[in-house]
XYZ file of C-alpha atoms in Angstrom:
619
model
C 201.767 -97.263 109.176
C 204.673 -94.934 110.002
C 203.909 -91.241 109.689
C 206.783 -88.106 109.558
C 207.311 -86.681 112.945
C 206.551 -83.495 113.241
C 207.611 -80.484 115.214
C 206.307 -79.286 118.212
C 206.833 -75.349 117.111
C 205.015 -76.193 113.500
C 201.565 -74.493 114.761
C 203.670 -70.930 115.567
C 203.815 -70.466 111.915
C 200.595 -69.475 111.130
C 201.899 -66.187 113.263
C 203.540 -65.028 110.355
C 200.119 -64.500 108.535
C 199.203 -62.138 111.276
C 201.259 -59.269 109.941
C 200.680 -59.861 106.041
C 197.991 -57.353 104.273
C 194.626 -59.680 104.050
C 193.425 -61.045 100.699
C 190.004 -59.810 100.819
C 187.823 -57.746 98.568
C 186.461 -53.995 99.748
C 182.648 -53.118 99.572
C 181.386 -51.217 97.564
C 183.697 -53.220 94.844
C 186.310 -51.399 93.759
C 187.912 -52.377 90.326
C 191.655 -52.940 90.255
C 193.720 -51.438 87.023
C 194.159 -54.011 84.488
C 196.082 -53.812 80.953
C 194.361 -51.589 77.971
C 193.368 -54.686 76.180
C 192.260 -57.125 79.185
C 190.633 -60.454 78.077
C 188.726 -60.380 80.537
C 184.782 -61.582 81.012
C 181.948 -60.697 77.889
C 179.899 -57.941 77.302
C 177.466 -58.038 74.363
C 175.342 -54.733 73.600
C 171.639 -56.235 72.944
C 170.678 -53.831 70.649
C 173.494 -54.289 68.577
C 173.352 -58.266 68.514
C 172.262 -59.887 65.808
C 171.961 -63.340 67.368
C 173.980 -64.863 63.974
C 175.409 -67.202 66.025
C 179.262 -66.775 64.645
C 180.860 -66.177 68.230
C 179.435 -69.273 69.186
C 180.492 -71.144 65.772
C 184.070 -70.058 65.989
C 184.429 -70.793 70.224
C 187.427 -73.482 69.985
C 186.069 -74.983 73.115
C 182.235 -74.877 72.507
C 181.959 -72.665 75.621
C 179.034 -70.444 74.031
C 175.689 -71.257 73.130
C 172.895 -69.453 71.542
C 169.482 -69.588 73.677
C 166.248 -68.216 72.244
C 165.232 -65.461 73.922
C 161.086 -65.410 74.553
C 160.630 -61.175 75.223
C 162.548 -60.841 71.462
C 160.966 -60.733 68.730
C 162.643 -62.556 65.449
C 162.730 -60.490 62.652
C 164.496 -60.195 59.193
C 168.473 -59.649 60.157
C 168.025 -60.316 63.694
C 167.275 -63.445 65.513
C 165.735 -63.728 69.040
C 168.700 -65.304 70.094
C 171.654 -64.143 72.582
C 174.914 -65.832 73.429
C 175.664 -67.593 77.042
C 179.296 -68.251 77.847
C 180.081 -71.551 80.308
C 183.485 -69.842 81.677
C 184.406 -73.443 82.321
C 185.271 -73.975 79.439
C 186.091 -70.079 78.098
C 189.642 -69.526 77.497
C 189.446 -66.233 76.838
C 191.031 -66.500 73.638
C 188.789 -63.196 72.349
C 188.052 -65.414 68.814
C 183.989 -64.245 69.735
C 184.969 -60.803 69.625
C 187.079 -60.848 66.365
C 184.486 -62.728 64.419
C 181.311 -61.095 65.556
C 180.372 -58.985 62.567
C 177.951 -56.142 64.506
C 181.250 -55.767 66.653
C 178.518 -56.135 69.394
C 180.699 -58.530 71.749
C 183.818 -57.256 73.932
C 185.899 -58.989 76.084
C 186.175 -56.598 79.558
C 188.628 -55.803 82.172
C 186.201 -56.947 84.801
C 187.176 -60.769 85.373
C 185.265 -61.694 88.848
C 182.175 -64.039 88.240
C 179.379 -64.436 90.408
C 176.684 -66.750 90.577
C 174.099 -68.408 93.003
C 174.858 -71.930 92.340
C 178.654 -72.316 93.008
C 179.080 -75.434 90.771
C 177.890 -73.658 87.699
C 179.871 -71.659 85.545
C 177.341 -69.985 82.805
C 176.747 -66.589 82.676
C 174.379 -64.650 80.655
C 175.628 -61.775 78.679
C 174.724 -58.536 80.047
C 173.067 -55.388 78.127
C 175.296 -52.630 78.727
C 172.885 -50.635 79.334
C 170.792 -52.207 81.872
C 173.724 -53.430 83.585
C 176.039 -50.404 83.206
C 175.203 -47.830 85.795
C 174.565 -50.115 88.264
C 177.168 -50.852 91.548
C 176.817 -53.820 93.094
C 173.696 -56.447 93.621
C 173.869 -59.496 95.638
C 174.268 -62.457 93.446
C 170.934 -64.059 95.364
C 168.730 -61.974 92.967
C 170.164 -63.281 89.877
C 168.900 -66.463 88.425
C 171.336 -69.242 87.390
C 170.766 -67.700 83.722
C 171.408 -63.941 84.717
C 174.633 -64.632 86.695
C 175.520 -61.340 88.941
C 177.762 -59.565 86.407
C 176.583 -55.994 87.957
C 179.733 -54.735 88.625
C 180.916 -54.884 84.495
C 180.850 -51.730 83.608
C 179.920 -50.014 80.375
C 182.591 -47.717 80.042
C 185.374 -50.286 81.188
C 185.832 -52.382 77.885
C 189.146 -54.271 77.196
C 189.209 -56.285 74.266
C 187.197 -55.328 71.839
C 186.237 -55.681 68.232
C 188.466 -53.779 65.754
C 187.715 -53.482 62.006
C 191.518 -53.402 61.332
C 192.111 -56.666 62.994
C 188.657 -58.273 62.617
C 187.966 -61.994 60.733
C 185.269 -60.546 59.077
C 186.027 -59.242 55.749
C 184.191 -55.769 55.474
C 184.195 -54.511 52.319
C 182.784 -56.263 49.042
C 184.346 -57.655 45.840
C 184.150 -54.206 43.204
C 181.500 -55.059 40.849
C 181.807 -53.797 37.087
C 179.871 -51.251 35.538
C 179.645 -49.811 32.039
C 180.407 -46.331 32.260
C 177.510 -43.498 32.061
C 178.653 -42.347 28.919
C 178.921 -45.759 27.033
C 175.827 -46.715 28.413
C 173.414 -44.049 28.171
C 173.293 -44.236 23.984
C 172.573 -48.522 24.167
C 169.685 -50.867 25.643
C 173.431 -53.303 26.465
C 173.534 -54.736 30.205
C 175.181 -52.379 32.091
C 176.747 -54.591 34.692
C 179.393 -56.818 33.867
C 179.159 -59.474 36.441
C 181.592 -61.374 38.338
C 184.760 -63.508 37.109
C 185.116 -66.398 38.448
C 188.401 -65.054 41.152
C 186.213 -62.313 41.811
C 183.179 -64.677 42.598
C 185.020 -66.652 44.927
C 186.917 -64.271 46.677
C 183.523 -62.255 47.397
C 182.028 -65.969 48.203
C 184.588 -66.215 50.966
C 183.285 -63.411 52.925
C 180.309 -65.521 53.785
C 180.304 -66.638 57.047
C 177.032 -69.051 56.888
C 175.074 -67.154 59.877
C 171.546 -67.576 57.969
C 170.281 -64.206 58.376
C 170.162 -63.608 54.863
C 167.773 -66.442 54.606
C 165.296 -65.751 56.564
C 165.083 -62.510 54.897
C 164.665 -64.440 51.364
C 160.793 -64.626 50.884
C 161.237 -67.839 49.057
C 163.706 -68.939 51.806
C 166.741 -70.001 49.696
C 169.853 -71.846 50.540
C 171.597 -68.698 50.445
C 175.156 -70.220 52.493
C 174.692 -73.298 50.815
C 175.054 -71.907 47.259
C 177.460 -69.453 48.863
C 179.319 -72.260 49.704
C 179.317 -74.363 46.084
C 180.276 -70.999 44.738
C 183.607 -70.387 47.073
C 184.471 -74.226 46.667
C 183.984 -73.747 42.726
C 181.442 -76.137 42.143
C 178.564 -73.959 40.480
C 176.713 -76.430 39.203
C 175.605 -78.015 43.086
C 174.903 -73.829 43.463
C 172.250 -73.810 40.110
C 170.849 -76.871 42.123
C 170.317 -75.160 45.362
C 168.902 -72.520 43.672
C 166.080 -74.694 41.524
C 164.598 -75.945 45.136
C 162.941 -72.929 45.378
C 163.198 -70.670 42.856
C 163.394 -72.050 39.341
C 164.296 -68.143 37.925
C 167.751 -67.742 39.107
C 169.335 -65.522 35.783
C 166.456 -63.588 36.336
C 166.871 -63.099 40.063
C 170.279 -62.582 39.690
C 170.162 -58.913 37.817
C 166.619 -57.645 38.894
C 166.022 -59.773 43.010
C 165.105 -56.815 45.574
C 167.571 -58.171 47.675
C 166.521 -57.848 50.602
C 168.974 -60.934 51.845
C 171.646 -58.133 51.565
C 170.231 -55.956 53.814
C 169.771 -58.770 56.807
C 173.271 -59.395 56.074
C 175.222 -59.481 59.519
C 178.052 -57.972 57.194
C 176.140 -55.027 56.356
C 176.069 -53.811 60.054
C 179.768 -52.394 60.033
C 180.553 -52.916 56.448
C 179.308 -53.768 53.184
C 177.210 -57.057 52.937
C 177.976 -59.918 51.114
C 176.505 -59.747 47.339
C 174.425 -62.761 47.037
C 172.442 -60.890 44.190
C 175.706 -61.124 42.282
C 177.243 -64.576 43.323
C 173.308 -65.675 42.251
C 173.668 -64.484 38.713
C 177.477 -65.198 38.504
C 176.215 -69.501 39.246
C 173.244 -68.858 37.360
C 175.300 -67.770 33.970
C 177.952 -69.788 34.407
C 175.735 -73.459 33.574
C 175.001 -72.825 30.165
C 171.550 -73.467 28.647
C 172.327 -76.671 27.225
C 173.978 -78.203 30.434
C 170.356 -77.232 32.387
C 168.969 -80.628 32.299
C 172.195 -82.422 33.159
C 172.912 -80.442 36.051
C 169.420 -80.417 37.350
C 168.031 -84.252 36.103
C 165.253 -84.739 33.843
C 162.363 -83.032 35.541
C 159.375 -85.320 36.642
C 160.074 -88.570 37.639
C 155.843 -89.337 36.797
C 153.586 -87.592 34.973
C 150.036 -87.285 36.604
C 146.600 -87.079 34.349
C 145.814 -84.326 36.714
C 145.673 -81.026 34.430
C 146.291 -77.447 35.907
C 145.760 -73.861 34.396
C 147.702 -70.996 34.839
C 146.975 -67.607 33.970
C 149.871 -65.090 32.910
C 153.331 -66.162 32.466
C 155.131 -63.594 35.204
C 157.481 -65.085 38.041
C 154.127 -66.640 39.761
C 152.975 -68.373 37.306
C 155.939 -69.953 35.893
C 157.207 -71.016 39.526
C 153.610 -72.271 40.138
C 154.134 -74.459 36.587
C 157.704 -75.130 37.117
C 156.743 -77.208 40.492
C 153.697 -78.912 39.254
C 155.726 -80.121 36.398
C 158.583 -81.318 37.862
C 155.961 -83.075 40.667
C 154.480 -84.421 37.599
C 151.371 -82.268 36.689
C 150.420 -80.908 33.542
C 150.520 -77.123 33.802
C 149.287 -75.139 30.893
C 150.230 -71.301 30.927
C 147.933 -68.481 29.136
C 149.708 -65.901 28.215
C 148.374 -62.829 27.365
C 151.392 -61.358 25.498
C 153.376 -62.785 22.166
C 155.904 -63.558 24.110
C 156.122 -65.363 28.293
C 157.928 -63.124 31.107
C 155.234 -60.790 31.938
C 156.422 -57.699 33.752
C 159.781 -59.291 33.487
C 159.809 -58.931 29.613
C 157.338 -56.353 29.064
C 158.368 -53.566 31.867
C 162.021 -53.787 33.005
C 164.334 -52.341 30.488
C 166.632 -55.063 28.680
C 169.704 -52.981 29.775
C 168.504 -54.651 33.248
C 167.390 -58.104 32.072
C 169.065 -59.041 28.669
C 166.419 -61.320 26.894
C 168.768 -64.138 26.636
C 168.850 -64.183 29.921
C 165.273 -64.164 31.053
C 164.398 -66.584 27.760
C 166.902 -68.738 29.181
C 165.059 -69.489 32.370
C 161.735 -70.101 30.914
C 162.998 -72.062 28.408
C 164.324 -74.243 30.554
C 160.617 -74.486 32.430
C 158.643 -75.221 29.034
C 161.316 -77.713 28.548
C 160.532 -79.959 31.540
C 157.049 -79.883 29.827
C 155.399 -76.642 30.741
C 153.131 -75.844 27.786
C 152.649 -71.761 27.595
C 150.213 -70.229 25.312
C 150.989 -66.958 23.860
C 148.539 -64.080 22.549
C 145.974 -66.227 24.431
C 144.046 -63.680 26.764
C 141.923 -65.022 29.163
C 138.245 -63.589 28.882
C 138.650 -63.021 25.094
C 139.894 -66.143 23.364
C 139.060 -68.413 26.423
C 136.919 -68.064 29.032
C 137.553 -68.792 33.159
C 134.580 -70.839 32.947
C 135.827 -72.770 30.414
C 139.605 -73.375 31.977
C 137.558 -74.568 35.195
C 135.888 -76.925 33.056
C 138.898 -78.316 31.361
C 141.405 -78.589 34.151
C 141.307 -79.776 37.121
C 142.702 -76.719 39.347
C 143.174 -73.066 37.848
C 145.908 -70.633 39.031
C 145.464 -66.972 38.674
C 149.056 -64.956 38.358
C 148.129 -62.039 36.579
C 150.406 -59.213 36.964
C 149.769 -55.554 37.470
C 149.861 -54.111 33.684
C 147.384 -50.646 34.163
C 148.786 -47.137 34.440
C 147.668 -45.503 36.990
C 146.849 -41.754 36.658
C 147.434 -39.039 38.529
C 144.006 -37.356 37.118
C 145.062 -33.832 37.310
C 144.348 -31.351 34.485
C 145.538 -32.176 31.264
C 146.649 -35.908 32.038
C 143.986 -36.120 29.146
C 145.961 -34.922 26.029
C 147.421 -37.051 23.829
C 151.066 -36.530 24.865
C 150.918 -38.063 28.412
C 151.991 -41.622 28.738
C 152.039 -44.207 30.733
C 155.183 -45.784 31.855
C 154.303 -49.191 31.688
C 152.858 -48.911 28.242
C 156.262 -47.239 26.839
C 158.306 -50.223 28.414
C 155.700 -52.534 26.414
C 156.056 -50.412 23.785
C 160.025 -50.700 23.957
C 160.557 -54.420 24.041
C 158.145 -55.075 21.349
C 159.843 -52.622 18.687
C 157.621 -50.606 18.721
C 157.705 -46.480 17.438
C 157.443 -44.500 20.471
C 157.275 -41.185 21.322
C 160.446 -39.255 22.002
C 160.152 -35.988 23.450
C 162.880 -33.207 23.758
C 161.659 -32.314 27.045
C 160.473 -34.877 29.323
C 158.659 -35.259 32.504
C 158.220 -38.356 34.551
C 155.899 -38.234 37.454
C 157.144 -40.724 40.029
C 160.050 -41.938 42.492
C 159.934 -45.705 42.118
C 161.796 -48.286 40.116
C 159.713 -47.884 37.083
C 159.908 -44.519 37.066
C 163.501 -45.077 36.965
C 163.338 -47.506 34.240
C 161.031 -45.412 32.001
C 163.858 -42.347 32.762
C 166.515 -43.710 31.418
C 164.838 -45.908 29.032
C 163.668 -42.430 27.521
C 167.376 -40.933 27.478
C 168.568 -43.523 25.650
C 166.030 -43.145 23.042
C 166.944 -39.501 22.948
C 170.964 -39.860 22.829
C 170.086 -41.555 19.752
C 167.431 -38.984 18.537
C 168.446 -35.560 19.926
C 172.019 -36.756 21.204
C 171.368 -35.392 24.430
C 169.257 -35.496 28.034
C 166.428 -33.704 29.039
C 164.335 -35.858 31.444
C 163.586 -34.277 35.257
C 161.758 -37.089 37.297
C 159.385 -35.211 40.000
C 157.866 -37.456 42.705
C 156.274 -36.662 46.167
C 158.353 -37.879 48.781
C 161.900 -36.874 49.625
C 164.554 -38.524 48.327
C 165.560 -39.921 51.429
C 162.548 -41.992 51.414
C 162.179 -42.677 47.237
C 160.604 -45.883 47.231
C 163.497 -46.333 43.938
C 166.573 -48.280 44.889
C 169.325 -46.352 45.910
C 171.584 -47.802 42.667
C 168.923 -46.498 40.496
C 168.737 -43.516 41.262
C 172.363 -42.969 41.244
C 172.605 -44.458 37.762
C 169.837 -42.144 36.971
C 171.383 -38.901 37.931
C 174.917 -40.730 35.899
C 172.965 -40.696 33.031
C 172.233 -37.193 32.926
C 168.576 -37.033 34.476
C 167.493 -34.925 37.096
C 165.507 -35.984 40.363
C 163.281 -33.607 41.943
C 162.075 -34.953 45.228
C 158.829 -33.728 47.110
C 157.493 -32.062 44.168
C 153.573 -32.998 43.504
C 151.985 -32.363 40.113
C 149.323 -29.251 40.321
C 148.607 -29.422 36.606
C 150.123 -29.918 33.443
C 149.762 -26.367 30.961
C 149.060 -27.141 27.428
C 148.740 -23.941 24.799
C 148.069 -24.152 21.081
C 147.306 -28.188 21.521
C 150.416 -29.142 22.979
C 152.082 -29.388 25.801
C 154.155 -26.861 27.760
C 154.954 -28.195 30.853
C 154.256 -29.529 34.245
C 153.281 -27.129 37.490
C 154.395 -28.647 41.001
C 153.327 -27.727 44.889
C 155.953 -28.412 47.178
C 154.745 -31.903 49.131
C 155.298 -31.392 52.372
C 154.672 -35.150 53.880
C 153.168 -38.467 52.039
C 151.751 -40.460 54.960
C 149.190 -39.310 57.752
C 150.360 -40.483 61.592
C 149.206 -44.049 60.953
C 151.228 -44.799 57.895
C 148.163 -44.158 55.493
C 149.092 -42.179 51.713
C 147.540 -39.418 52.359
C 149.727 -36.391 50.776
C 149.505 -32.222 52.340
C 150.811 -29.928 50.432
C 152.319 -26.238 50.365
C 150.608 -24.564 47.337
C 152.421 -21.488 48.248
C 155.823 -23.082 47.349
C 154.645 -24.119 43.325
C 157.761 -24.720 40.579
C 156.946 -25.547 36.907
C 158.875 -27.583 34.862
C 159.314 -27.114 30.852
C 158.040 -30.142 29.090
C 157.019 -31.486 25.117
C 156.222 -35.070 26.860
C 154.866 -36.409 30.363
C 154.870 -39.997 31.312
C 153.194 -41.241 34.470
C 154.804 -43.868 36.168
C 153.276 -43.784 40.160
C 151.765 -47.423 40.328
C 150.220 -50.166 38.119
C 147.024 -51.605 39.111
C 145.714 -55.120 37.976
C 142.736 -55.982 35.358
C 140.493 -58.568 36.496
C 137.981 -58.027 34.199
C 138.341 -61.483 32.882
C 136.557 -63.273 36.586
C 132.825 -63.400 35.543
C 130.736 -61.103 37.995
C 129.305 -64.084 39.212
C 132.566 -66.329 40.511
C 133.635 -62.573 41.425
C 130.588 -62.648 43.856
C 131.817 -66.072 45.494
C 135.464 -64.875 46.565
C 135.825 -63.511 50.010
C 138.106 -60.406 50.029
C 140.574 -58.426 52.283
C 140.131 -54.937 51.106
C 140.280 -54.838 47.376
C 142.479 -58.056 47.270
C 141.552 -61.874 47.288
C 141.404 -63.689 50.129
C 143.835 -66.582 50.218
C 144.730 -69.681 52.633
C 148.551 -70.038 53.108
C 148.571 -72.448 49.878
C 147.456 -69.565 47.983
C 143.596 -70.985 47.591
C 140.564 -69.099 47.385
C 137.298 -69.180 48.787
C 135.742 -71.189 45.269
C 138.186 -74.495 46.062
C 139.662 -74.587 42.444
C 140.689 -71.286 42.343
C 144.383 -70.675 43.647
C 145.108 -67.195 43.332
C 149.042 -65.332 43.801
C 151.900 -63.187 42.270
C 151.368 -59.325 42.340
C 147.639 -60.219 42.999
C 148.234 -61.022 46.625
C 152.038 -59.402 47.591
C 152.168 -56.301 44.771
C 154.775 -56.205 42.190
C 157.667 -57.992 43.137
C 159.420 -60.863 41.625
C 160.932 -62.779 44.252
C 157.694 -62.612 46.251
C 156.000 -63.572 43.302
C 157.849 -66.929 42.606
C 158.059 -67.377 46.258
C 154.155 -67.387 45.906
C 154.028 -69.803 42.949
C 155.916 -72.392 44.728
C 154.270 -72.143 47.824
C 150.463 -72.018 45.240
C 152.218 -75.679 43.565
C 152.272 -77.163 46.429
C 148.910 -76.096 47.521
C 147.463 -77.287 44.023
C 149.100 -80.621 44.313
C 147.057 -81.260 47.915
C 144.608 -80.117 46.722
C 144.499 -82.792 43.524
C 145.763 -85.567 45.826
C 142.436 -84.711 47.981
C 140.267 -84.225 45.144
C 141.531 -87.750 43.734
């Protein structure tokens, strides 16, 4: 082998290196000047993280994953997940920090990474705020999952999220809404809904994190019908929504929501609105098109008989999924017509009958048999639906006034909100006051408020309602949108006002005295109201309607069976299927969560599929 020959002077030119300025880094560190918007290595504020997962989603080279994180807790809108960069395979590109909706992730000037283990290249993302003050700490107490990253300072961000220049888009598709002064004369839906370009422009805003879903209590596909709505296929979005929820016109005007506020969106902007999109899919597959789109229903048909009492959200989920698992359900129905609260206390300007006989329709049709003006205890007996079926579900709703029992809540002009809303969608001749009064902050006070204008635009041609409720507005247990649409509508909300008594002279009514309420809940959360009697306002009033909670009746359970279910407080106790302590009984709806729809058909699905193990046991 023949090798170059070298020089004999070739080592005297490592002199040269003697007189150069050495390479080497000062201690304590010192951090060189970089350019304003350095991509340099990640910082991720913890408390702002959401743990959606998009940063890691939208990484071209799959250089972040999500771990779980055991010390965080998983709750609705926040995972208990954080993002770990491999910086092998980081290219800095900064796509992390212009997707991540909380705006949580930043790209800094510091770009020196340390770690124990010099073959790895993962580094866990620092808090700023543990990591922020601190100077420098030996990369030996770090553990390969805490890489040293010590010296990234809070204060010493370089790329960083912008909403100008961010992939998220922040702000939500305009919604339509019949103006206060059309509106407030007619019982017409006030919001328009969505156009199809509007539907799927808002649809695209989605970016499929999940969050929203585990925030659903009946855990819907939320991206996936997000998805069939942006790609225009609304019928595979109807479908998504019958796997768990078989009310989706309903859901779609009147759904708490609650998905919207876990909405990674909603951090820095305004969340996507999957209330909307839901009733946009929902009302866009016609009645008729129902059983195409969603198949025939039960593909057998079981000898197995359940019963179902009241036909609110919980009981016509429960029926919905025994039916289309091929049970008999039979509904008794107290009322003429099926809906429940649905029908019979949320104002049609709300939830348009069409729409709300449109879903159940649809249920009876895939051979749900309901049984109006059939109340249990007076034309049939529990004893004898326990006799006749083979499983009985209790879904009664909460239909009682309660009553604030001060002085004068006794004469013959005080009502009770739910009864007027009854009283309302039947037809029926109510009571219209030129001076009303409604005692209470929440959504059916609300309804009942406006309800009550309308009926006096057409009497009186004019307004006089004043809502008066305990707490302070800031904490009105009312959605925000209704009380806005309230105060629209011409009807005033006084907030931390509690009734003292009402003053009637020559047999009628005169008006409502009011303490200042000075705080609602006692140090452990309990209601438990003080008051300032010194600070006292009255309030001129014909008419008073209480609307501050509903209660159930459950006079219909025989004392006996009553005797045989365990309780938690004043409420049944239930397994996670929804069953009782007497085996046949399944009990859910507002019986078990309180009024609210989406936990209510939530609860009937989850009660189905209790029943049906419970009948494949039995048999």
């Amino acid at each position: 082998m023949i090798t170059e020959k070298k020089s004999i002077f070739r080592p005297f030119g490592a002199l040269k290196y003697l007189f150069r300025k050495p390479h080497t880094f000062r201690f304590p560190f010192e951090q060189k000047p970089t350019a304003g918007r350095y991509r340099g290595l990640h910082i991720n504020r913890r408390e702002s993280c959401t743990g959606c997962g998009n940063c890691a989603d939208i990484c071209p080279n799959q250089a972040i994953t999500m771990v779980e994180q055991p010390d965080m807790e998983s709750v609705p809108g926040k995972k208990n997940e954080l993002p770990q960069v491999d910086y092998g395979r980081c290219c800095f590109c900064g796509l992390c920090v212009d997707i991540c909706p909380p705006g949580s992730l930043s790209l800094a000037k510091d770009y020196i990474h340390i770690a124990p283990n010099t073959k790895s290249f993962l580094a866990y993302l620092p808090d700023t705020e543990e990591s922020g003050n601190e100077a420098f700490v030996p990369a030996a107490e770090y553990s390969i999952m805490k890489a040293s990253l010590a010296h990234r300072l809070a204060d010493n961000a370089g790329f960083i999220s912008q909403m100008d220049y961010s992939l998220v888009d922040f702000e939500r598709v305009s919604m339509g809404i019949v103006p206060a002064e059309d509106r407030k004369s007619s019982f017409l839906e006030i919001v328009k809904g969505f156009s199809e370009e509007q539907a799927r422009r808002e649809a695209s805003r989605c970016l499929e994190c999940g969050l929203c879903e585990d925030a659903c209590p009946a855990n819907m596909g939320i991206s996936d019908y997000i998805r069939a709505i942006w790609e225009g296929d609304n019928a595979a979005a109807v479908r998504v929504f019958y796997e768990k929820n078989p009310l989706p016109s309903i859901c779609g005007r009147i759904c708490t929501h609650k998905c919207e506020e876990a909405c990674g969106i909603g951090r820095r902007g305004q969340p996507v609105a999957i209330r909307w999109l839901k009733r946009f899919a929902a009302d866009s597959v016609p009645a008729e098109r129902l059983k195409q789109v969603l198949g025939a229903g039960a593909a057998k048909t079981e000898q197995r008989k359940v019963a179902i009492v009241g036909a609110g959200p919980a009981g016509l989920s429960c029926a919905y999924y025994l039916a289309v698992a091929g049970y008999r359900g039979t509904i008794f129905e107290a009322m003429p017509k099926p809906g429940g609260i649905m029908r019979y206390g949320i104002p049609e300007y709300r939830l348009p009958y069409d729409a709300l006989d449109k879903d159940i329709d649809y249920i009876a049709s895939v051979g749900v048999e309901i049984r109006c003006s059939t109340r249990v205890g007076e034309h049939v007996t529990l004893d004898e639906l326990h006799k006749g079926f083979d499983a009985v579900f209790l879904a009664t709703g909460f239909h009682v006034g309660r009553s604030t029992k001060v002085e004068g809540t006794d004469h013959d002009d005080v009502f009770q909100a739910i009864d007027l809303l009854g009283d309302i969608t039947e037809g029926k001749e109510v009571t219209v006051g030129k001076k009303i009064v409604v005692i209470g902050g929440g959504d059916v006070a609300m309804d009942i408020a406006r309800s009550m204008a309308r009926l006096q635009m057409k009497r009186y041609a004019e307004v006089d309602i004043t809502c008066c409720c305990l707490e302070s507005e800031d904490i009105m247990p009312a959605t925000r949108e209704e009380i806005d649409e309230a105060r629209e509508e011409g009807i005033a909300i006084c907030a931390a006002r509690g009734p003292d008594r009402i003053e009637i002279g020559s047999g009628r009514i005169r008006g409502l005295h009011t303490v200042k309420c000075t705080s609602v809940f006692d140090e452990q959360g309990r209601f438990n109201p003080t008051f300032n009697r010194e600070d006292r306002r009255f309030f001129e009033a014909d008419m008073v309607i209480e609307a501050i909670g509903q209660a159930p009746d459950l006079s219909y359970i025989p004392k006996e069976l009553d005797e045989r279910l365990e309780k938690e407080g004043r409420r049944i106790k239930v397994s996670q299927q929804f069953q009782s302590s007497v085996p046949w009984l399944f009990v859910g709806g507002d019986l078990i969560e309180g009024p609210d729809v989406i936990h209510a058909i939530a609860n009937g699905y989850a009660a189905a599929q209790g029943i049906a193990g419970f009948l494949e046991a039995k048999s």
